[in-house]
Short mmCIF file of C-alpha atoms in Angstrom, two decimals:
data_model
loop_
_atom_site.label_atom_id
_atom_site.label_comp_id
_atom_site.label_asym_id
_atom_site.label_seq_id
_atom_site.Cartn_x
_atom_site.Cartn_y
_atom_site.Cartn_z
CA UNK A 1 49.99 -6.36 -26.83
CA UNK A 2 53.25 -4.50 -26.31
CA UNK A 3 56.52 -6.09 -24.95
CA UNK A 4 58.94 -3.48 -23.70
CA UNK A 5 62.71 -3.87 -22.67
CA UNK A 6 65.93 -1.92 -22.57
CA UNK A 7 69.61 -3.10 -22.87
CA UNK A 8 71.23 -0.73 -20.74
CA UNK A 9 69.81 1.24 -17.49
CA UNK A 10 70.87 4.78 -18.69
CA UNK A 11 68.34 7.32 -20.15
CA UNK A 12 69.14 10.42 -22.31
CA UNK A 13 67.10 11.97 -25.11
CA UNK A 14 64.85 14.81 -26.16
CA UNK A 15 61.19 13.97 -25.41
CA UNK A 16 58.32 15.94 -27.23
CA UNK A 17 55.36 15.95 -24.65
CA UNK A 18 51.79 16.14 -26.28
CA UNK A 19 49.81 19.18 -25.64
CA UNK A 20 47.54 19.51 -22.41
CA UNK A 21 44.21 17.54 -23.04
CA UNK A 22 43.34 19.06 -19.51
CA UNK A 23 43.57 22.87 -21.19
CA UNK A 24 42.35 21.78 -24.68
CA UNK A 25 38.88 19.97 -23.40
CA UNK A 26 38.46 23.29 -21.43
CA UNK A 27 39.20 25.54 -24.33
CA UNK A 28 37.07 23.44 -26.72
CA UNK A 29 34.05 24.07 -24.32
CA UNK A 30 34.36 27.58 -24.22
CA UNK A 31 34.94 27.99 -27.96
CA UNK A 32 31.75 26.34 -28.62
CA UNK A 33 30.07 28.12 -26.15
CA UNK A 34 31.04 31.43 -27.84
CA UNK A 35 30.54 30.44 -31.23
CA UNK A 36 34.21 29.74 -32.32
CA UNK A 37 34.95 33.43 -31.67
CA UNK A 38 38.49 32.68 -30.87
CA UNK A 39 41.14 30.12 -32.07
CA UNK A 40 43.05 27.66 -30.50
CA UNK A 41 46.56 26.40 -31.73
CA UNK A 42 48.58 23.33 -30.63
CA UNK A 43 45.46 21.59 -29.61
CA UNK A 44 46.07 18.23 -28.03
CA UNK A 45 45.48 15.07 -30.42
CA UNK A 46 44.70 12.68 -27.59
CA UNK A 47 41.81 10.48 -27.79
CA UNK A 48 39.95 12.56 -25.06
CA UNK A 49 40.04 15.68 -27.00
CA UNK A 50 39.27 14.15 -30.01
CA UNK A 51 36.18 12.54 -28.51
CA UNK A 52 35.29 16.02 -26.98
CA UNK A 53 35.54 17.57 -30.27
CA UNK A 54 33.40 14.95 -31.87
CA UNK A 55 30.88 15.53 -29.20
CA UNK A 56 30.26 19.28 -29.63
CA UNK A 57 30.31 18.62 -33.58
CA UNK A 58 27.36 16.39 -33.30
CA UNK A 59 25.55 18.86 -31.04
CA UNK A 60 26.32 21.69 -33.40
CA UNK A 61 24.97 19.58 -36.39
CA UNK A 62 21.87 18.74 -34.35
CA UNK A 63 21.15 22.48 -33.63
CA UNK A 64 22.08 23.51 -37.36
CA UNK A 65 19.41 21.01 -38.38
CA UNK A 66 16.85 21.97 -36.09
CA UNK A 67 16.42 18.50 -34.73
CA UNK A 68 13.84 17.59 -31.86
CA UNK A 69 14.59 13.82 -31.71
CA UNK A 70 16.93 12.15 -28.93
CA UNK A 71 20.61 12.70 -29.66
CA UNK A 72 23.07 9.96 -28.12
CA UNK A 73 26.21 11.15 -27.03
CA UNK A 74 28.58 8.41 -25.92
CA UNK A 75 31.68 9.65 -24.01
CA UNK A 76 33.34 6.26 -23.52
CA UNK A 77 35.42 6.39 -20.19
CA UNK A 78 36.54 9.98 -20.82
CA UNK A 79 35.57 11.66 -17.54
CA UNK A 80 36.19 15.58 -18.45
CA UNK A 81 34.26 14.76 -21.44
CA UNK A 82 30.97 13.52 -19.67
CA UNK A 83 31.33 16.21 -16.87
CA UNK A 84 32.05 19.32 -18.89
CA UNK A 85 29.27 18.36 -21.42
CA UNK A 86 26.68 18.08 -18.79
CA UNK A 87 26.10 21.76 -17.91
CA UNK A 88 26.50 22.78 -21.63
CA UNK A 89 23.68 20.41 -22.74
CA UNK A 90 21.50 21.43 -19.96
CA UNK A 91 21.32 24.90 -21.36
CA UNK A 92 21.29 23.92 -25.04
CA UNK A 93 18.15 23.24 -26.63
CA UNK A 94 17.45 19.79 -27.34
CA UNK A 95 16.84 16.38 -26.06
CA UNK A 96 20.08 14.35 -25.03
CA UNK A 97 21.29 10.89 -23.88
CA UNK A 98 24.46 11.29 -22.27
CA UNK A 99 26.14 8.02 -21.61
CA UNK A 100 29.65 6.22 -21.64
CA UNK A 101 31.13 2.90 -21.47
CA UNK A 102 30.59 0.40 -18.37
CA UNK A 103 33.47 1.82 -16.26
CA UNK A 104 31.96 5.40 -16.86
CA UNK A 105 28.63 4.21 -15.60
CA UNK A 106 30.48 3.46 -12.03
CA UNK A 107 32.12 7.08 -12.02
CA UNK A 108 29.83 9.12 -9.78
CA UNK A 109 28.10 12.26 -11.25
CA UNK A 110 25.30 12.79 -8.73
CA UNK A 111 26.49 15.91 -7.24
CA UNK A 112 26.90 17.76 -10.72
CA UNK A 113 23.39 16.63 -11.50
CA UNK A 114 21.95 18.05 -8.35
CA UNK A 115 23.72 21.43 -8.83
CA UNK A 116 22.37 21.78 -12.28
CA UNK A 117 18.93 20.58 -11.40
CA UNK A 118 18.77 23.79 -8.63
CA UNK A 119 19.12 25.98 -11.61
CA UNK A 120 15.92 24.33 -13.22
CA UNK A 121 17.76 21.89 -15.50
CA UNK A 122 15.69 18.89 -16.68
CA UNK A 123 18.03 15.73 -16.31
CA UNK A 124 17.11 12.37 -15.32
CA UNK A 125 19.08 9.07 -14.47
CA UNK A 126 18.47 6.35 -16.89
CA UNK A 127 19.99 3.50 -14.73
CA UNK A 128 21.75 3.86 -11.35
CA UNK A 129 20.93 7.04 -9.43
CA UNK A 130 23.88 9.19 -9.04
CA UNK A 131 25.63 7.88 -12.27
CA UNK A 132 25.52 7.89 -15.90
CA UNK A 133 23.67 7.52 -18.36
CA UNK A 134 21.63 10.59 -18.38
CA UNK A 135 18.46 11.96 -20.20
CA UNK A 136 18.97 15.76 -20.50
CA UNK A 137 16.55 18.13 -21.89
CA UNK A 138 18.04 21.31 -22.75
CA UNK A 139 16.68 24.77 -22.24
CA UNK A 140 17.51 28.28 -21.42
CA UNK A 141 18.18 28.41 -17.68
CA UNK A 142 18.37 31.51 -15.57
CA UNK A 143 20.43 31.33 -12.41
CA UNK A 144 23.15 33.45 -10.70
CA UNK A 145 24.02 31.10 -7.73
CA UNK A 146 24.72 27.14 -7.88
CA UNK A 147 26.01 25.02 -4.81
CA UNK A 148 28.35 22.11 -5.51
CA UNK A 149 30.01 19.53 -3.32
CA UNK A 150 33.60 19.57 -4.29
CA UNK A 151 34.69 16.45 -2.44
CA UNK A 152 34.32 13.85 -5.24
CA UNK A 153 35.87 15.42 -8.32
CA UNK A 154 37.13 19.09 -9.14
CA UNK A 155 35.66 18.30 -12.66
CA UNK A 156 32.37 19.12 -11.53
CA UNK A 157 33.52 22.79 -10.18
CA UNK A 158 35.18 23.20 -13.70
CA UNK A 159 32.10 21.95 -15.69
CA UNK A 160 30.34 25.15 -13.71
CA UNK A 161 33.10 27.45 -14.29
CA UNK A 162 33.17 26.69 -17.99
CA UNK A 163 29.36 27.53 -17.98
CA UNK A 164 29.38 30.50 -15.78
CA UNK A 165 30.78 33.48 -18.06
CA UNK A 166 27.98 32.72 -20.65
CA UNK A 167 25.16 33.20 -17.94
CA UNK A 168 23.36 36.28 -18.15
CA UNK A 169 24.19 37.66 -14.61
CA UNK A 170 27.49 35.54 -14.59
CA UNK A 171 27.19 32.91 -11.73
CA UNK A 172 28.39 32.66 -8.06
CA UNK A 173 29.53 28.87 -7.37
CA UNK A 174 29.16 27.98 -3.65
CA UNK A 175 31.77 25.38 -2.46
CA UNK A 176 30.92 22.56 0.05
CA UNK A 177 33.07 19.69 1.21
CA UNK A 178 36.77 19.01 0.77
CA UNK A 179 38.67 20.47 -2.16
CA UNK A 180 39.26 17.32 -4.46
CA UNK A 181 42.35 17.90 -6.93
CA UNK A 182 41.87 21.65 -6.39
CA UNK A 183 44.97 22.81 -8.81
CA UNK A 184 42.58 21.77 -11.74
CA UNK A 185 40.16 24.35 -10.45
CA UNK A 186 42.86 27.02 -10.30
CA UNK A 187 43.91 25.69 -13.91
CA UNK A 188 40.23 26.69 -15.17
CA UNK A 189 40.10 30.04 -13.47
CA UNK A 190 43.38 31.26 -15.00
CA UNK A 191 42.41 30.29 -18.30
CA UNK A 192 39.26 32.16 -18.03
CA UNK A 193 41.50 34.97 -16.69
CA UNK A 194 43.50 34.87 -19.83
CA UNK A 195 40.59 34.98 -21.92
CA UNK A 196 39.50 38.43 -20.52
CA UNK A 197 36.93 36.83 -17.95
CA UNK A 198 36.70 38.18 -14.43
CA UNK A 199 37.07 35.65 -11.77
CA UNK A 200 36.70 36.10 -7.99
CA UNK A 201 37.91 33.49 -5.70
CA UNK A 202 37.08 33.38 -2.05
CA UNK A 203 37.37 30.50 0.53
CA UNK A 204 34.03 29.07 -0.05
CA UNK A 205 32.85 30.53 -3.43
CA UNK A 206 33.87 31.56 -6.87
CA UNK A 207 32.08 34.29 -8.81
CA UNK A 208 32.57 34.54 -12.32
CA UNK A 209 31.19 37.51 -14.19
CA UNK A 210 29.60 37.36 -17.59
CA UNK A 211 31.58 37.92 -20.59
CA UNK A 212 29.76 38.61 -23.76
CA UNK A 213 32.53 37.51 -26.20
CA UNK A 214 35.66 35.73 -26.33
CA UNK A 215 38.19 36.90 -28.96
CA UNK A 216 41.81 36.25 -27.45
CA UNK A 217 43.39 33.47 -29.45
CA UNK A 218 45.26 31.06 -27.15
CA UNK A 219 47.92 28.28 -27.59
CA UNK A 220 48.10 24.95 -25.63
CA UNK A 221 50.97 24.27 -23.38
CA UNK A 222 52.93 20.91 -23.42
CA UNK A 223 51.47 18.72 -20.52
CA UNK A 224 53.14 18.51 -17.33
CA UNK A 225 51.24 15.38 -16.17
CA UNK A 226 52.94 13.47 -19.08
CA UNK A 227 56.36 14.66 -18.13
CA UNK A 228 55.66 12.55 -14.96
CA UNK A 229 56.48 9.15 -16.36
CA UNK A 230 59.89 10.68 -17.77
CA UNK A 231 60.74 12.04 -14.31
CA UNK A 232 60.08 8.54 -12.86
CA UNK A 233 62.35 6.69 -15.54
CA UNK A 234 65.18 9.28 -14.85
CA UNK A 235 64.92 8.43 -11.14
CA UNK A 236 64.89 4.68 -11.62
CA UNK A 237 68.00 5.08 -14.26
CA UNK A 238 71.66 4.70 -13.34
CA UNK A 239 72.02 8.21 -15.33
CA UNK A 240 69.75 9.91 -17.03
CA UNK A 241 69.01 13.29 -18.48
CA UNK A 242 66.04 14.30 -20.68
CA UNK A 243 65.09 17.80 -22.26
CA UNK A 244 61.43 18.56 -22.94
CA UNK A 245 61.17 21.27 -25.59
CA UNK A 246 58.63 24.07 -25.12
CA UNK A 247 57.74 23.11 -21.71
CA UNK A 248 57.67 25.81 -18.98
CA UNK A 249 56.74 26.77 -15.42
CA UNK A 250 53.67 28.84 -16.59
CA UNK A 251 51.56 28.17 -13.25
CA UNK A 252 48.61 27.29 -15.08
CA UNK A 253 49.19 23.55 -14.80
CA UNK A 254 49.38 22.41 -11.02
CA UNK A 255 51.07 19.27 -12.00
CA UNK A 256 54.45 21.30 -12.45
CA UNK A 257 54.40 20.26 -8.80
CA UNK A 258 56.02 17.02 -9.81
CA UNK A 259 59.40 18.78 -9.98
CA UNK A 260 59.25 19.56 -6.40
CA UNK A 261 58.44 15.82 -5.77
CA UNK A 262 60.80 14.37 -7.80
CA UNK A 263 63.71 16.75 -6.39
CA UNK A 264 63.42 14.32 -3.21
CA UNK A 265 63.78 11.29 -5.63
CA UNK A 266 67.21 12.26 -7.05
CA UNK A 267 66.01 14.15 -10.01
CA UNK A 268 66.73 18.17 -10.64
CA UNK A 269 64.85 20.23 -12.62
CA UNK A 270 66.28 23.25 -14.71
CA UNK A 271 64.27 25.77 -16.60
CA UNK A 272 65.87 26.70 -19.93
CA UNK A 273 64.87 29.34 -22.51
CA UNK A 274 63.51 26.63 -24.85
CA UNK A 275 62.28 24.17 -22.29
CA UNK A 276 62.96 22.20 -19.22
CA UNK A 277 65.88 20.05 -18.46
CA UNK A 278 65.70 17.37 -15.90
CA UNK A 279 68.91 15.22 -14.57
CA UNK A 280 69.36 12.63 -12.46
CA UNK A 281 72.01 14.03 -9.80
CA UNK A 282 70.26 14.70 -6.50
CA UNK A 283 70.05 12.58 -3.31
CA UNK A 284 67.09 10.71 -2.19
CA UNK A 285 64.84 11.55 0.80
CA UNK A 286 64.69 8.42 2.84
CA UNK A 287 61.62 10.06 4.98
CA UNK A 288 59.70 10.97 1.58
CA UNK A 289 56.01 12.09 2.39
CA UNK A 290 53.57 13.29 -0.37
CA UNK A 291 49.70 14.28 -0.21
CA UNK A 292 48.37 13.88 -3.64
CA UNK A 293 44.88 15.11 -3.02
CA UNK A 294 45.68 18.08 -5.63
CA UNK A 295 47.74 15.92 -8.03
CA UNK A 296 46.29 12.53 -8.68
CA UNK A 297 47.53 12.04 -12.18
CA UNK A 298 51.09 12.38 -11.07
CA UNK A 299 50.70 10.03 -7.99
CA UNK A 300 51.41 6.62 -9.79
CA UNK A 301 54.88 7.52 -11.22
CA UNK A 302 55.98 8.98 -7.81
CA UNK A 303 55.07 5.79 -5.92
CA UNK A 304 56.56 3.48 -8.30
CA UNK A 305 59.57 5.54 -8.15
CA UNK A 306 59.72 5.53 -4.43
CA UNK A 307 59.20 1.56 -4.39
CA UNK A 308 62.10 0.83 -6.69
CA UNK A 309 64.38 2.97 -4.60
CA UNK A 310 63.33 0.93 -1.42
CA UNK A 311 61.83 4.13 -0.06
CA UNK A 312 58.94 3.20 2.44
CA UNK A 313 57.30 6.57 1.70
CA UNK A 314 53.94 7.86 3.32
CA UNK A 315 51.24 8.77 0.77
CA UNK A 316 47.76 10.46 1.47
CA UNK A 317 45.31 12.00 -0.81
CA UNK A 318 44.64 8.94 -2.97
CA UNK A 319 41.00 7.96 -2.30
CA UNK A 320 39.83 9.47 -5.60
CA UNK A 321 42.11 7.11 -7.66
CA UNK A 322 39.66 4.40 -6.99
CA UNK A 323 37.13 6.26 -9.30
CA UNK A 324 39.31 7.02 -12.20
CA UNK A 325 39.54 5.03 -15.57
CA UNK A 326 40.26 2.16 -13.21
CA UNK A 327 40.58 1.83 -9.82
CA UNK A 328 44.45 2.71 -9.90
CA UNK A 329 45.15 1.74 -6.24
CA UNK A 330 44.36 -1.68 -6.99
CA UNK A 331 46.16 -1.56 -10.19
CA UNK A 332 49.39 -0.28 -8.84
CA UNK A 333 48.97 -2.72 -5.74
CA UNK A 334 48.76 -5.86 -8.16
CA UNK A 335 51.74 -4.81 -10.27
CA UNK A 336 53.92 -3.68 -7.66
CA UNK A 337 53.46 -7.17 -5.90
CA UNK A 338 54.71 -8.79 -8.99
CA UNK A 339 58.06 -6.93 -8.53
CA UNK A 340 58.52 -7.88 -4.98
CA UNK A 341 57.10 -4.41 -3.66
CA UNK A 342 53.99 -4.43 -1.12
CA UNK A 343 51.88 -1.06 -1.80
CA UNK A 344 49.23 -1.18 1.12
CA UNK A 345 46.95 1.02 3.25
CA UNK A 346 48.60 1.23 6.47
CA UNK A 347 45.77 3.12 8.27
CA UNK A 348 42.55 4.85 6.71
CA UNK A 349 43.78 7.30 3.78
CA UNK A 350 47.41 6.42 4.61
CA UNK A 351 49.42 4.11 2.24
CA UNK A 352 52.83 2.68 2.56
CA UNK A 353 55.64 0.80 0.34
CA UNK A 354 57.49 -2.38 1.76
CA UNK A 355 59.73 -5.19 0.45
CA UNK A 356 62.74 -5.40 -1.92
CA UNK A 357 62.52 -5.48 -5.79
CA UNK A 358 63.00 -8.76 -7.20
CA UNK A 359 65.51 -9.63 -9.90
CA UNK A 360 64.73 -8.32 -13.48
CA UNK A 361 62.66 -10.83 -15.12
CA UNK A 362 59.78 -10.73 -17.50
CA UNK A 363 56.52 -9.67 -16.26
CA UNK A 364 53.12 -9.82 -17.78
CA UNK A 365 51.31 -6.92 -16.16
CA UNK A 366 47.51 -5.96 -16.11
CA UNK A 367 47.36 -2.18 -17.29
CA UNK A 368 43.55 -2.28 -16.72
CA UNK A 369 43.11 -0.40 -20.12
CA UNK A 370 44.26 2.57 -18.10
CA UNK A 371 46.59 4.94 -19.90
CA UNK A 372 48.39 6.18 -16.81
CA UNK A 373 48.72 2.83 -15.34
CA UNK A 374 50.25 1.54 -18.50
CA UNK A 375 52.76 4.54 -19.06
CA UNK A 376 53.93 4.19 -15.42
CA UNK A 377 54.36 0.32 -15.44
CA UNK A 378 56.06 0.89 -18.89
CA UNK A 379 58.93 2.82 -17.08
CA UNK A 380 60.05 -0.60 -15.13
CA UNK A 381 61.83 -1.57 -18.32
CA UNK A 382 64.57 0.96 -17.03
CA UNK A 383 65.39 -1.77 -14.38
CA UNK A 384 65.96 -4.53 -16.72
CA UNK A 385 62.40 -5.97 -16.30
CA UNK A 386 60.80 -7.14 -19.85
CA UNK A 387 57.23 -5.77 -19.49
CA UNK A 388 54.41 -6.93 -21.20
CA UNK A 389 51.11 -4.99 -21.33
CA UNK A 390 47.54 -5.98 -22.76
CA UNK A 391 46.51 -2.31 -24.18
CA UNK A 392 49.21 -0.33 -25.76
CA UNK A 393 46.60 1.77 -27.51
CA UNK A 394 45.25 3.05 -24.13
CA UNK A 395 48.00 5.72 -24.19
CA UNK A 396 46.31 7.34 -26.99
CA UNK A 397 44.03 8.82 -24.41
CA UNK A 398 46.51 11.38 -23.37
CA UNK A 399 49.76 10.66 -25.00
CA UNK A 400 49.39 9.38 -28.30
CA UNK A 401 53.09 9.57 -29.10
CA UNK A 402 54.52 7.70 -25.69
CA UNK A 403 55.55 4.54 -27.69
CA UNK A 404 57.56 6.34 -30.42
CA UNK A 405 59.27 8.64 -27.78
CA UNK A 406 60.31 5.38 -25.50
CA UNK A 407 61.76 4.05 -28.58
CA UNK A 408 63.79 7.30 -29.29
CA UNK A 409 64.88 6.98 -25.81
CA UNK A 410 66.62 3.51 -26.34
CA UNK A 411 63.51 1.22 -25.43
CA UNK A 412 62.52 -1.71 -27.62
CA UNK A 413 58.92 -1.75 -27.96
CA UNK A 414 57.56 -4.63 -29.96
CA UNK A 415 53.67 -4.29 -30.48
CA UNK A 416 51.54 -7.39 -31.57
CA UNK A 417 48.04 -8.06 -32.32
#
């Protein structure tokens, strides 16, 4: 349990953001597939990345030993680990059980399974159809074209993109359905380009050419999605200025769009030679509208900032938040209700805020053991609330140093067993 408070309502400091786990996990899959022919520097130390590394090490040891038995791989509640490992295991000799925790068993994976089955992959459901756990019999697969429904998760497409350059003839991925979280697919194609892989993107397909070797070393950038919580706190503060060393607008991470969202919520963003400086000094947009279909990871901090400012806002593109580490729409609705703010679906797919924030008090909030929920709610302490959360360790999933950085910025963080 952790109890968070802040004496004043100002926020100043220098915040070291973690390395991007999204970039790190993609690079780890490619590094494994290409026999560690390139090095990765500034790799994320987040739990999801450590888990990805552990899973790949287990597969490598299994291969080295020449085992033929069933290898059990538990991805816990790490969606990218589950989804990125599936195609890799399908083309890697062996017999695998790919599973996760109870929440993971409720997160759909059917579209990716069906796509791999079309190539001849041997994958069976162990429990509910369309969901983990899975039994995979890995073997060599020869395919040059795969179709995938992109409406559920961008990670399905990314999983195939990471496999594509290792296929003998490359791979054409045919896309159907709406484009969920599409900037994350663009992140993957740009990473492939940076490593020398040729990628041609068209409206309904992505063509990736075979690349026999990857030798370009690469450094992982700081994580833009982790900056969203600090943008939110600066927006809610009376006065605020935060500097993020080494953060830059490289164009690889789609979540840098948060600078545009928060420009409408009183926060300016200035790119310096050594990083990014954000400051509270702009005007609030009373007619705020945002579509988060491409940016689900930054939705919660933006919505909370609007609610605290008394801006009704109009929010769309939130449906996929129901199938994350928690049902984030439910989590946010319950938490904001405790502050006097209502967050409701006004019409199918469209959400609005209403109500006025209550006077600061002590709030015991349910973080649903979800890292992004916990870090979003922690920011409410800047308004004078004392926030109590049950699972402080959950932030390790993406931002292991979050509580330490909060303390450096003047928050009081009391962790108890």
